[in-house]
Amino acid sequence: MGSPGCEHTGFTSHSPLYISHPHTETRTAWLDDGEDIKPPRSLLGLPELSLPGVYLPYCDRLYMEENPWILKMTEAPASVTAPPSRSPEMNSAKPSEVPGPPSEMEGQVEERCLEQVQTMVVGEVLKDVDTACKLLNIAPDPLDWSCVHVQKWLLWTEHLHRLPQVSIMFQELTGRELCYMTEADFRLRSSQFGDMLYAHLDIWRSTAAMKARCPKEDDKSADDDSWSEVISNYPNQPIHLWQFLRELLLKPHNYSRCIRWLNKEKGIFKIEDSAHVARLWGIRKNRPAMNYDKLSRSIRQYYKKGIIRKPAVSRRLVYQFVNPVF
DNA sequence: AATTAGGACCCCG
DNA sequence: CGGGGTCCTAATT
């Protein structure tokens, strides 16, 4: 009876982001889009996040969420196209729109727009790195990673981009060692995805560098009450399943598609996508074989401990925190 | 076919 | 020892 979760937004977590302008035309696409389109080489090796067309490997939900700037950019001479998916009508239709040579003013407008985009992109990247850090319980700077952290990050990246398991090829490597590897080294370990992983790592390093440079740049954003909240301590404090679930629940922006409150006051929540939640838990615990069967077994252990129970009216995939202190 | 409930056993910090 | 992970059986939805 229920419609499965994916509908509300209309985009999938891996819709491509399109940005184009007269001089640069960049399209990013996710690997499982079928054709494997990669960002221009020049973008991959960049030490900084400064680019006109932006490759955003792990900003999954990035700006698919009807963002204002997309509209702005559409009005500007430089056109931004954000095809919702594969709708054939969208692309080729309008010959009248082909712009002449850009005037100077148009160039300025364009630059400003690009600046805006960059700023927002950087913000999003920072946010996503932050989220990943908290979920994985790893430091933002790859240089600080242990072998375990490296594996977590790899699992995470694989998960986010639906890569096959390449993490096995990077075992026994610390973050520092990883950072010293060249792109060629990466490709040696995975001929198909090495460069991609290299690019992702590069973004993390850039982000860490940026954070180091301007450490006060915390987004004020009100919707993310995540900064102080939660997540206790960095060191490898083992996290409990119920804590992890609570973390996900407290980040509806990122995870409401797989787990959400039915009644926050009473602590009642529903797992919308059991497989996804299990995967996240597996990544967090470095247990690639985790699945909902096992996760739910662990939840059931909480019954007799009085941490989680089934609500009065039992429904599938619905649980309740016994002491909802939120 | 998925989910639920719990028993059993094992591993690890 | 506690908290899970893994595997399994049986019942329920």
PDB file of C-alpha atoms (C1' of nucleotides) in Angstrom, chain C residues 1-12:
ATOM      1  C1'  DC C   1      31.673  -9.542  30.529  1.00  0.00           C
ATOM      2  C1'  DG C   2      28.897  -6.749  27.273  1.00  0.00           C
ATOM      3  C1'  DG C   3      27.806  -5.495  22.661  1.00  0.00           C
ATOM      4  C1'  DG C   4      27.418  -7.080  18.521  1.00  0.00           C
ATOM      5  C1'  DG C   5      27.988 -10.100  14.220  1.00  0.00           C
ATOM      6  C1'  DT C   6      26.620 -14.317  12.152  1.00  0.00           C
ATOM      7  C1'  DC C   7      23.610 -18.100  11.314  1.00  0.00           C
ATOM      8  C1'  DC C   8      19.448 -20.303  11.854  1.00  0.00           C
ATOM      9  C1'  DT C   9      14.457 -21.770  12.604  1.00  0.00           C
ATOM     10  C1'  DA C  10       9.755 -20.649  12.758  1.00  0.00           C
ATOM     11  C1'  DA C  11       6.021 -17.635  12.614  1.00  0.00           C
ATOM     12  C1'  DT C  12       3.821 -13.576  10.659  1.00  0.00           C
TER      13       DT C  12
END
